[in-house]
Tab-separated table of C-alpha atoms and ligand atoms in Angstrom:
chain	number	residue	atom	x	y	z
A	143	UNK	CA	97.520	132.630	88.038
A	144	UNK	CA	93.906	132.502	86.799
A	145	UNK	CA	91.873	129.527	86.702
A	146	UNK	CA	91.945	128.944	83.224
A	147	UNK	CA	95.438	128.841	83.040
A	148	UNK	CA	95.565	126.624	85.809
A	149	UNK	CA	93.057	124.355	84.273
A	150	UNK	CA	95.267	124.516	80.696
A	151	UNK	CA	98.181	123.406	82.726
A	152	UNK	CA	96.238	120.784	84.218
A	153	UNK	CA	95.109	119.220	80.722
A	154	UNK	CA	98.345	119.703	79.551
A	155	UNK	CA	100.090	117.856	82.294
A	156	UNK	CA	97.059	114.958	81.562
A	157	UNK	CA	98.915	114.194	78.543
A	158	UNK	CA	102.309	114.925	79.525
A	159	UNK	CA	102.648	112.424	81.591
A	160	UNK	CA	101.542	108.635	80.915
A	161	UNK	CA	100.409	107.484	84.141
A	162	UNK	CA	98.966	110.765	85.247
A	163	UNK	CA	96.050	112.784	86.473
A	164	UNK	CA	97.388	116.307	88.048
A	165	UNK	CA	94.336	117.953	89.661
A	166	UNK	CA	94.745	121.679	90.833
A	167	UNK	CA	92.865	120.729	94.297
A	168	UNK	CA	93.028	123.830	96.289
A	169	UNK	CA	92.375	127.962	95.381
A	170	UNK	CA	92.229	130.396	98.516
A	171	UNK	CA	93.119	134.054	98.189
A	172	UNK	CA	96.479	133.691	97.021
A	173	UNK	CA	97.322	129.332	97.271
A	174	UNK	CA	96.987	126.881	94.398
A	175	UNK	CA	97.481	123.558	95.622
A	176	UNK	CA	97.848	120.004	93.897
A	177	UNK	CA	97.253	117.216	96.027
A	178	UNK	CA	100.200	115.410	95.205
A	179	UNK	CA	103.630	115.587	93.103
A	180	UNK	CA	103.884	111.577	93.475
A	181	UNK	CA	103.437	111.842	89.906
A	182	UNK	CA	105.579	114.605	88.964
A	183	UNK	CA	108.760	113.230	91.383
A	184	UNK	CA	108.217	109.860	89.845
A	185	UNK	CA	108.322	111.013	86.111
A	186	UNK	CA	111.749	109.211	85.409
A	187	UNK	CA	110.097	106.007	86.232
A	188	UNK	CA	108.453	104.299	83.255
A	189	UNK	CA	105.812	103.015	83.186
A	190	UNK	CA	107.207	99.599	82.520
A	191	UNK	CA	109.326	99.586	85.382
A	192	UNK	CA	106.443	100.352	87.445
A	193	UNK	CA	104.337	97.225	86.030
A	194	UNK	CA	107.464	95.169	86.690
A	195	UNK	CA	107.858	96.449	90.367
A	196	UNK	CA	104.128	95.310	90.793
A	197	UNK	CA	103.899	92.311	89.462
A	198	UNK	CA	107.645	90.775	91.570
A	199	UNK	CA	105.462	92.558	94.874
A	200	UNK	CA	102.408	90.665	93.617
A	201	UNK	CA	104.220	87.686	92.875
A	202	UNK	CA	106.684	87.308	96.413
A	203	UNK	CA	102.648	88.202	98.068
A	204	UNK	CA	101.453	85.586	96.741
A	205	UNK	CA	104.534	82.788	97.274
A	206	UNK	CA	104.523	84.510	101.131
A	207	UNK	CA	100.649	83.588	101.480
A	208	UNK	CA	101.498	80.258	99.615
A	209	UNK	CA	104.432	79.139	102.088
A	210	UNK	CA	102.074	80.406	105.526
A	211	UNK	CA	105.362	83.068	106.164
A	212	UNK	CA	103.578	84.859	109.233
A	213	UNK	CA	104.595	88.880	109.166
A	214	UNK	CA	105.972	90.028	112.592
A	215	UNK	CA	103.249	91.688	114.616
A	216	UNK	CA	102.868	94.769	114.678
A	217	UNK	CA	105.773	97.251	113.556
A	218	UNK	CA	107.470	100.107	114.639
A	219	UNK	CA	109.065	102.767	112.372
A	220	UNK	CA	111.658	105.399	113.093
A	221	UNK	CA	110.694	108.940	111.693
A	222	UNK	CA	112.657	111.961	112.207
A	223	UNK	CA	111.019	115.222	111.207
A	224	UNK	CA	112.962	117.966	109.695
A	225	UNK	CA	111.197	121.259	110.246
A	226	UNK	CA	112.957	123.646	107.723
A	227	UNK	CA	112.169	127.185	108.291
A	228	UNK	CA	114.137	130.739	108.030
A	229	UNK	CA	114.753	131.767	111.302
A	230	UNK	CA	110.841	132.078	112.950
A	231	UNK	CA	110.615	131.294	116.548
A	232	UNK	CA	109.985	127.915	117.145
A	233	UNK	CA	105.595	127.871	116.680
A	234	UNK	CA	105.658	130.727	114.634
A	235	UNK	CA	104.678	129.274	110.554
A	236	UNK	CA	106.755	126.683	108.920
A	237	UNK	CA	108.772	126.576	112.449
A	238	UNK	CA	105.984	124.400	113.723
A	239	UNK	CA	104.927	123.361	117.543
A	240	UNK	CA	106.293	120.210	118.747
A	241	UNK	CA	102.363	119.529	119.475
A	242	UNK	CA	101.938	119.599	116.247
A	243	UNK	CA	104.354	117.124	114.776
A	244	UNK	CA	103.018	114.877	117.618
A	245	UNK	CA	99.421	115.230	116.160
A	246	UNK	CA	100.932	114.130	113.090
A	247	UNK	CA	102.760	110.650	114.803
A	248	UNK	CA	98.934	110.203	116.294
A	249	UNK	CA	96.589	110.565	112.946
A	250	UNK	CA	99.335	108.478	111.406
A	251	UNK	CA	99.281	105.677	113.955
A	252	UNK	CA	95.141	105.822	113.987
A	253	UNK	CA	95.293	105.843	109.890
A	254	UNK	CA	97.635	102.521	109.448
A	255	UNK	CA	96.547	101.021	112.651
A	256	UNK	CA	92.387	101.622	112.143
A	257	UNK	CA	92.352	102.542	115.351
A	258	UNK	CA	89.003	102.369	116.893
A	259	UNK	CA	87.425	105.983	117.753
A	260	UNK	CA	89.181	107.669	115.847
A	261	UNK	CA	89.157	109.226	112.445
A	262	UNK	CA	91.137	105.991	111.163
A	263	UNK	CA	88.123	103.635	112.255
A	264	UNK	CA	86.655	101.786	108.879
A	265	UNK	CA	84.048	99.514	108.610
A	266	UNK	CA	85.151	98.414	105.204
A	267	UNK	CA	85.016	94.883	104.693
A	268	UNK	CA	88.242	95.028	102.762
A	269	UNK	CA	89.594	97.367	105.275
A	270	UNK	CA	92.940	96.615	106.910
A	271	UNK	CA	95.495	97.414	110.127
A	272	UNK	CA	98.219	97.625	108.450
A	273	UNK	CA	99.873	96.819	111.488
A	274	UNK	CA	102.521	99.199	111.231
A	275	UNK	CA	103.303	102.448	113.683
A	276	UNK	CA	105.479	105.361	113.906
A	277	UNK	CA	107.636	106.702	116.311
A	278	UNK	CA	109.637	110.064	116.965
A	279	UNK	CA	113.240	108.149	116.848
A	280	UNK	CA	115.561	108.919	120.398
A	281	UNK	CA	118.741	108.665	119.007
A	282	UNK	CA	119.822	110.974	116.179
A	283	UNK	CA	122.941	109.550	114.323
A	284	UNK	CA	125.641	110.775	115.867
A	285	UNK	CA	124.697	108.567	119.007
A	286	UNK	CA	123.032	111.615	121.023
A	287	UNK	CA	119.565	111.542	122.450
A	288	UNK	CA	116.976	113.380	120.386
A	289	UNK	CA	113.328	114.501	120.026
A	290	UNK	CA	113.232	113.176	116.967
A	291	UNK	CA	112.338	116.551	115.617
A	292	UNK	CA	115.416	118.329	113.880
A	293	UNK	CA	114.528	122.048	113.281
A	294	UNK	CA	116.434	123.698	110.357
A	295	UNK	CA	117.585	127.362	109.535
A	296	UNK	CA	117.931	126.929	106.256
A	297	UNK	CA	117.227	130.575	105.326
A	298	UNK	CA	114.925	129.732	102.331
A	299	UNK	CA	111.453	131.471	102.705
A	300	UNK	CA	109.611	128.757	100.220
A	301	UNK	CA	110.790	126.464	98.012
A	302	UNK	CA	110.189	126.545	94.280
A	303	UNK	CA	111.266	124.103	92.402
A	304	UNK	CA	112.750	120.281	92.970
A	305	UNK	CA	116.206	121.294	92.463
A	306	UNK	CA	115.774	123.482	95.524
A	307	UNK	CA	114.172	120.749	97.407
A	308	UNK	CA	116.684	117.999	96.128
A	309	UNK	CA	119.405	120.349	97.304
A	310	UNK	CA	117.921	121.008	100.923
A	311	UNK	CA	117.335	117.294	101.635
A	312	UNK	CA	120.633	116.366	100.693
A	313	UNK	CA	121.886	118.995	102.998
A	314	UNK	CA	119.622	117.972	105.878
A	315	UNK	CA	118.776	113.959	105.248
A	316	UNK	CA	119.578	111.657	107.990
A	317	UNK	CA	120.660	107.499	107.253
A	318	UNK	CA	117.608	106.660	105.270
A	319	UNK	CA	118.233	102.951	106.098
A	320	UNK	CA	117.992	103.797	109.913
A	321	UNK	CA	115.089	106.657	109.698
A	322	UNK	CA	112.199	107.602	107.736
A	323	UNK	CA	112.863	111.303	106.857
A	324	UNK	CA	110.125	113.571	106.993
A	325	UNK	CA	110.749	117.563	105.975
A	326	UNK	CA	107.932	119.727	106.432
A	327	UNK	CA	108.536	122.992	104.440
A	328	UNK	CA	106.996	126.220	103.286
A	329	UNK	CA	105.850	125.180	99.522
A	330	UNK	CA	105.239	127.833	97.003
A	331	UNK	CA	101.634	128.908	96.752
A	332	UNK	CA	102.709	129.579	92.759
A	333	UNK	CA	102.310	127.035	89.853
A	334	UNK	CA	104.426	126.818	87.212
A	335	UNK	CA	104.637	124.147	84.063
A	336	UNK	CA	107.899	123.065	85.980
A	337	UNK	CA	106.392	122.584	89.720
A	338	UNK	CA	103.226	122.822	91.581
A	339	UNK	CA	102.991	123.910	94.953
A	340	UNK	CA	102.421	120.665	96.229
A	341	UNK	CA	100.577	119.817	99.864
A	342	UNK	CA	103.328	116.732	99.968
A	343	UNK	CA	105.992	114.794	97.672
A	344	UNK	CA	107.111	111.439	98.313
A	345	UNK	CA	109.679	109.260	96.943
A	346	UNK	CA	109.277	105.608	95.759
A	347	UNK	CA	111.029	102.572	97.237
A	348	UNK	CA	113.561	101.007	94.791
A	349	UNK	CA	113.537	96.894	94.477
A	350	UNK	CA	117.245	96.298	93.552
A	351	UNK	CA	116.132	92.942	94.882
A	352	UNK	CA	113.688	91.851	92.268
A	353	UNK	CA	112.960	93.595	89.057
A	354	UNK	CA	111.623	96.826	88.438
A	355	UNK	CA	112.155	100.516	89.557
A	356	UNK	CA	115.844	101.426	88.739
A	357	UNK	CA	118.085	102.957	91.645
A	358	UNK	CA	118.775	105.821	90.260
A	359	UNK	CA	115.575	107.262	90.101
A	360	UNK	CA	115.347	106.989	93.500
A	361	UNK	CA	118.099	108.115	95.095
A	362	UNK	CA	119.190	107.285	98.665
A	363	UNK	CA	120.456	111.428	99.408
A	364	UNK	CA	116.501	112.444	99.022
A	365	UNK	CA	114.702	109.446	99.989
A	366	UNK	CA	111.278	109.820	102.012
A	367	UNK	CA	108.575	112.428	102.295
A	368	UNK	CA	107.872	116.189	102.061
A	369	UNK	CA	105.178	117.627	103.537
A	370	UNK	CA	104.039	121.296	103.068
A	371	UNK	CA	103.480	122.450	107.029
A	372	UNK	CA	100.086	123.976	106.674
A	373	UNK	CA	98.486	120.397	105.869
A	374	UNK	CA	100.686	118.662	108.571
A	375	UNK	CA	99.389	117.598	111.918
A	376	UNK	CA	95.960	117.517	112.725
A	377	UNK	CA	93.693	120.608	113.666
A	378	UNK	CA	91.560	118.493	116.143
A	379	UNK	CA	95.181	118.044	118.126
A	380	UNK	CA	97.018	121.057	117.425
A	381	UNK	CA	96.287	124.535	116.902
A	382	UNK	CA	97.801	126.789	114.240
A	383	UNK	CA	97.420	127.817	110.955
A	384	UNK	CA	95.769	124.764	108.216
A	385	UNK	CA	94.440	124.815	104.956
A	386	UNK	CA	90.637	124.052	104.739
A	387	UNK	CA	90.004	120.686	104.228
A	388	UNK	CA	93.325	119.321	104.249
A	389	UNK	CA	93.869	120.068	108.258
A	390	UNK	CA	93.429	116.161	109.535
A	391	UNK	CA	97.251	114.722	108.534
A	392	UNK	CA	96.120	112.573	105.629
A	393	UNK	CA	98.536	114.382	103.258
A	394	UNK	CA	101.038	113.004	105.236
A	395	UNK	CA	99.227	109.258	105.699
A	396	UNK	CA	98.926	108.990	101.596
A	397	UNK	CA	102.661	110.278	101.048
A	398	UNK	CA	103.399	107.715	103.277
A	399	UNK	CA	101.542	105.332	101.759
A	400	UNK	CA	103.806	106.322	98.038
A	401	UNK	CA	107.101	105.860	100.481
A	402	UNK	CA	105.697	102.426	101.044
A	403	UNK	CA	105.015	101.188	97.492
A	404	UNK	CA	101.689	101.946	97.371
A	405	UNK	CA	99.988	103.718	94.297
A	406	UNK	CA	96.990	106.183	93.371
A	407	UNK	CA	93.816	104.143	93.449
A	408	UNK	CA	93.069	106.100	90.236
A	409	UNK	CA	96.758	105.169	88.947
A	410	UNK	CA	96.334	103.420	85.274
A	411	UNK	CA	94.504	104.403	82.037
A	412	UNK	CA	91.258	105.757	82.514
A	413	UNK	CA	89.493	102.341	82.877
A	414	UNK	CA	92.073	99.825	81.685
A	415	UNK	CA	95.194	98.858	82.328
A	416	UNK	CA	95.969	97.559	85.865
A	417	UNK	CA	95.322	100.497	88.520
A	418	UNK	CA	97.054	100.382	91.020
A	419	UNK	CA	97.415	96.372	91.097
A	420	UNK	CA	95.247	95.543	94.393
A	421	UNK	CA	92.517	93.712	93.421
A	422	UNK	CA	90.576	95.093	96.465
A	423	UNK	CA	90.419	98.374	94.882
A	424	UNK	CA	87.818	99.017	92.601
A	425	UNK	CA	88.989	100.228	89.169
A	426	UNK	CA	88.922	104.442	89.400
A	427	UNK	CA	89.333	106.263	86.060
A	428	UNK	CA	89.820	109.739	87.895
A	429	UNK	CA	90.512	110.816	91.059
A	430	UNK	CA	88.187	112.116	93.582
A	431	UNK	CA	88.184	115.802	95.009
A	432	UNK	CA	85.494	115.890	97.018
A	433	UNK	CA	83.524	113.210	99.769
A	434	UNK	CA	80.953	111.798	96.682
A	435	UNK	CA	80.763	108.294	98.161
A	436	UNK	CA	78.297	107.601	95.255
A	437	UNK	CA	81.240	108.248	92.518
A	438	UNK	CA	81.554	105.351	90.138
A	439	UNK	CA	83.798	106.135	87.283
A	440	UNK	CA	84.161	102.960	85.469
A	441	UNK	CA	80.451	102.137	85.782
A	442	UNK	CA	80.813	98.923	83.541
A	443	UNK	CA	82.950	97.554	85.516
A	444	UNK	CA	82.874	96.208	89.201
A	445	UNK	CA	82.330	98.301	92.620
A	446	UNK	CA	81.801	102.239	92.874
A	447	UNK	CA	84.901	104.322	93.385
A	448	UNK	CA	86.800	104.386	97.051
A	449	UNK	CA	86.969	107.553	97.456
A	450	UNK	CA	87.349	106.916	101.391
A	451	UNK	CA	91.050	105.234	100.546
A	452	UNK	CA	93.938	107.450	101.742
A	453	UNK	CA	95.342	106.893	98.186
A	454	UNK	CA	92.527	109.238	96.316
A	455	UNK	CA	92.350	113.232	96.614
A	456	UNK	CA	89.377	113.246	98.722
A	457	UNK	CA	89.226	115.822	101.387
A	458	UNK	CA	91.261	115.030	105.243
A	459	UNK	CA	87.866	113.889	106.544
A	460	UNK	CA	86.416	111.859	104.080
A	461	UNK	CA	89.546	109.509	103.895
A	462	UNK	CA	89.822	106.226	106.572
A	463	UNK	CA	90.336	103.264	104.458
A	464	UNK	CA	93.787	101.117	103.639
A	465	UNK	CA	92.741	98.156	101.879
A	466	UNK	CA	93.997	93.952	102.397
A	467	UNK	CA	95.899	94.013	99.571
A	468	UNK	CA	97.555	97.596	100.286
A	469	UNK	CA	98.277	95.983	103.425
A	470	UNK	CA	100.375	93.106	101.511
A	471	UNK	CA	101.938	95.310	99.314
A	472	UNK	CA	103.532	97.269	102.033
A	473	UNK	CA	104.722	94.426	104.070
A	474	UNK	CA	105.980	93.060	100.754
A	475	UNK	CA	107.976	96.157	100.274
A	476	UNK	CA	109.188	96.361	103.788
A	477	UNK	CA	110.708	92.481	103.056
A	478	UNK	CA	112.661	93.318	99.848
A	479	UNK	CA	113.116	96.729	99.237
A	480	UNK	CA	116.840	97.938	100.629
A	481	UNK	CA	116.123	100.972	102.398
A	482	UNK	CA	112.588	99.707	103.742
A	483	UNK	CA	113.731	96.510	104.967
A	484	UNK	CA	116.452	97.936	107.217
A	485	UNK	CA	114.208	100.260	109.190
A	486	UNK	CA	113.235	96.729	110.763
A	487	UNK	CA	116.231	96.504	112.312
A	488	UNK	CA	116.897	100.633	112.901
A	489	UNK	CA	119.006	101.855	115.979
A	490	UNK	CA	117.395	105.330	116.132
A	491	UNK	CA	116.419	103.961	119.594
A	492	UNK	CA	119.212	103.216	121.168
A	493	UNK	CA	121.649	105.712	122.106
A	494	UNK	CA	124.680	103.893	119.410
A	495	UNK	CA	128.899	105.337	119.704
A	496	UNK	CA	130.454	105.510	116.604
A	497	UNK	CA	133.450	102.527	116.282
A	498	UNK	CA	136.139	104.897	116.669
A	499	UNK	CA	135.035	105.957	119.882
A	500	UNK	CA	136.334	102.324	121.093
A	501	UNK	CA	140.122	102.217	121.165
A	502	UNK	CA	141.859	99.203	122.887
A	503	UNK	CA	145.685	99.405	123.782
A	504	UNK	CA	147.843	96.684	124.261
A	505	UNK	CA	150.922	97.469	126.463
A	506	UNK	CA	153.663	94.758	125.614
A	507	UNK	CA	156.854	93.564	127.441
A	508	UNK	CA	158.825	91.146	125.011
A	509	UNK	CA	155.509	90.477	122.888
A	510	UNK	CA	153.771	89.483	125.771
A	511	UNK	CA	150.260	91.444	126.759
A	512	UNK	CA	150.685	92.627	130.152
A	513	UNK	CA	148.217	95.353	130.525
A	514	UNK	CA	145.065	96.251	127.918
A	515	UNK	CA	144.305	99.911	128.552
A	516	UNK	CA	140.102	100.410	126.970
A	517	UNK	CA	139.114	103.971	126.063
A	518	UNK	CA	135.223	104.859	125.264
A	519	UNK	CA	133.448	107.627	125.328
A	520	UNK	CA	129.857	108.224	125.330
A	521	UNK	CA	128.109	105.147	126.447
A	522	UNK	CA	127.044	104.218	130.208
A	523	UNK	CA	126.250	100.666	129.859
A	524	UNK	CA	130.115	99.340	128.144
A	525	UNK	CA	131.069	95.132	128.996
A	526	UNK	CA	134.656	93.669	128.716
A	527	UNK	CA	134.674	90.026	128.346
A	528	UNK	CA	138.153	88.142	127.043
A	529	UNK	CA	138.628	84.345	126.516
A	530	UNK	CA	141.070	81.844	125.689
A	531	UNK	CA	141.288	80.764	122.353
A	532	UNK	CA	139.548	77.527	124.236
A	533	UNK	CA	136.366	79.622	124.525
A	534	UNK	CA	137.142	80.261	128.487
A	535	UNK	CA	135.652	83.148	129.820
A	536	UNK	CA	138.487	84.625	131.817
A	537	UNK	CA	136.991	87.862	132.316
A	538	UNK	CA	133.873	89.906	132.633
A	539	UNK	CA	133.516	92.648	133.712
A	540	UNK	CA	130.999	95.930	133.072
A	541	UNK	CA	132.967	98.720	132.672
A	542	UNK	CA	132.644	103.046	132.620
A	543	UNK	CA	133.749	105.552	130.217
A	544	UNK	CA	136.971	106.767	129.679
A	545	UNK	CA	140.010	104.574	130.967
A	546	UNK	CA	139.755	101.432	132.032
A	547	UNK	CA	143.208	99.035	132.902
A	548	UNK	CA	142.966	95.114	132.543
A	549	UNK	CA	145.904	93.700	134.087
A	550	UNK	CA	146.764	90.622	132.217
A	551	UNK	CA	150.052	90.331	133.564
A	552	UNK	CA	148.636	86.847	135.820
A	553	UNK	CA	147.290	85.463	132.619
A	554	UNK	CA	148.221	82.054	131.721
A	555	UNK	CA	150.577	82.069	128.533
A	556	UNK	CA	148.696	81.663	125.038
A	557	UNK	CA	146.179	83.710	123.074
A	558	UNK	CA	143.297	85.342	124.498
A	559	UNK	CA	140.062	87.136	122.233
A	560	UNK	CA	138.835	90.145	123.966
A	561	UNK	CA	135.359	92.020	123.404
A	562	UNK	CA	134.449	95.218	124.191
A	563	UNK	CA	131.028	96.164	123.549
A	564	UNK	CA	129.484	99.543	124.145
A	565	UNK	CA	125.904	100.328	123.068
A	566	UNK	CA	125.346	99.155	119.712
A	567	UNK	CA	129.274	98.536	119.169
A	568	UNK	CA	131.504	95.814	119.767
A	569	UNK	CA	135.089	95.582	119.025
A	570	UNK	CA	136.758	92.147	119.276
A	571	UNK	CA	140.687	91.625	118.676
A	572	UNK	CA	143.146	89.014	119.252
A	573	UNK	CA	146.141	89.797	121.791
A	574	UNK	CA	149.001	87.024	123.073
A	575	UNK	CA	149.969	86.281	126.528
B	1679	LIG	ZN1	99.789	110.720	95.738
């Protein structure tokens, strides 16, 4: 595709959509690049919904603030990384090196944490920890120990369009309420009126709590963040193959940032409307595609543009700034939104056995319990404990997999409450003595 077709796509797509500035960011040899398909992916959401959704974030901010409710230190968040490729040797293209998926966890943990000496370091005045991390999860959800990297045959060279891409992450997604799912993927290098070949895609959190972004635009089966695996990871970490300027993992820290609630600082209309509602942001009629600190494009109105936020298009290493008030809008988001709020509470990092893997016999002789036979499978650290229906402990004991025989034969007569609990899982039921 030429560049003036590229640049009539563009202007068409500036119209197309309300709350929308598409910029073709990237031409080498063959790749065209846009930034970012937040806009694109988002589409269904109106741009009511999306003024609704801010104000309830700005609103439970501000009644957090008001009522001193302390946030919890810092946080860690599960991420498993689906590496979808079409049959390469693991480090050969899309079927990136572990090393490089790790450079990724690092650039994002220096990017939300500000980490100093490193790229993610900002003197900003307004500039935040976010006080948030990310780890490579250890258990996948099936209970086994993992990597937290899942590689994927998936026999698809690069994907085209977001039916293709809907259609892979279905097949591939893991629990988003447990794990943040990240795919990195071969995009297409062509454009088309339809879809971009996007450097990363991610999808918004829904607020079924409050008001605002409707569930079904956001559905669980594709819920979190695509990256395309030339920008992800960091060239100062890990070698391989990058595209110029977009080689230091800040594709992946502002597709994060969408996962999160947060918006373009250049979100809005031209110079009205509300932005990207933090107040710490100056207003930003267009975004910024280059590292021209001195780019003020609302010039009547306060503060020059922040082109150094991770929620412009600047290039990888112009970008080390997350604002105070992107700070509260994430934390809000991770309070009330359903499938944010329960990665607090994830058990990607414990080994967990599924319920049925629990099974508790009860061998009877005229009604009466004289033996409980205990099966599990799976787990190395499994306790027995049963009490009267007084609350007496009567017995406690750890126990190992497979069989285990609890003779209750000596047991006073009456009823008797016995848990089993094996990793993550506890099973309690009644028997009679
Ligand atoms: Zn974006």
């Amino acid at each position: 595709m030429n560049k003036s077709r590229v640049l009539f796509l563009v202007f068409i797509f500036s119209f197309t959509f309300a709350f929308s500035q598409e910029e073709v960011i990237y031409e080498e040899h063959s790749h065209v690049k846009t930034r970012c398909g937040f806009n694109h992916t988002n589409k269904d959401i109106t741009k009511k919904s999306l003024e609704e959704f801010s104000t309830e974030v700005k609103k439970y901010t501000a009644r957090k603030k008001s009522l001193k409710i302390s946030d919890e230190g810092i946080l860690i968040l599960p991420v498993v990384v689906h590496v979808i490729h079409n049959g390469d040797a693991v480090g050969q293209n899309e079927n990136i090196t572990e090393a490089r998926v790790q450079s990724q966890i690092t650039v994002l943990n220096q990017d939300y944490r500000r980490m100093f000496d490193t790229n993610g370091f900002n003197t900003n005045p307004v500039g935040a920890d976010v006080e948030i991390q990310f780890q490579l999860v250890t258990t996948d959800p099936n209970g086994n120990p993992t990597n937290g990297i899942d590689r994927v045959n998936y026999g698809l060279e690069d994907f085209k369009t977001f039916s293709e891409i809907d259609k892979m992450k279905e097949a591939t997604i893991w629990d988003p309420n447990n794990y943040i799912n990240i795919w990195t993927v071969n995009v297409t290098d062509t454009q088309t009126e339809e879809f971009h070949g996007y450097l990363g895609i991610a999808q918004f959190p829904v607020m079924s709590d409050l008001g605002g972004i409707e569930n079904e635009n956001n559905p669980a089966e594709t819920d979190g963040v695509l990256i395309d695996w030339k920008a992800f990871g960091s060239s100062d970490l890990a070698g391989g193959e990058y595209y110029v300027s977009y080689d230091k993992g800040r594709t992946t820290t502002h597709e994060m940032g969408h996962f999160l609630g947060l918006l373009h600082v250049f979100q809005g209309e031209f110079c009205g409307g509300s932005g990207d509602y933090c107040d710490d942001t100056p207003v930003q009629s267009t975004s910024s595609n280059s590292c021209l600190l001195a780019k003020d494009s609302c010039p009547s109105l306060p503060g020059v543009d922040m082109v150094e936020n991770y929620m412009d298009y600047t290039y990888d290493s112009c970008m080390n700034v997350f604002t105070q008030d992107q700070k509260d809008r994430i934390w809000t988001v991770l309070d009330v939104s359903p499938r944010r709020k329960s990665l607090k509470n994830t058990n990607a990092f414990d080994q967990i056995i599924p319920e049925e893997d629990i099974t508790i016999e009860f061998h009877d002789s005229n009604s009466n319990t004289e033996q409980v036979v205990i099966y599990i499978k799976n787990v190395n650290d499994a306790r027995v404990t049963i009490y009267s229906i007084y609350g007496e402990l009567v017995y406690d004991k750890k126990i190992v997999p497979l069989r285990t025989t609890i003779d209750t034969s000596y047991f006073d007569s009456g009823i008797y409450i016995i848990n089993v609990e094996a990793g993550k899982n506890t099973k309690i039921l009644k028997f009679i003595r």
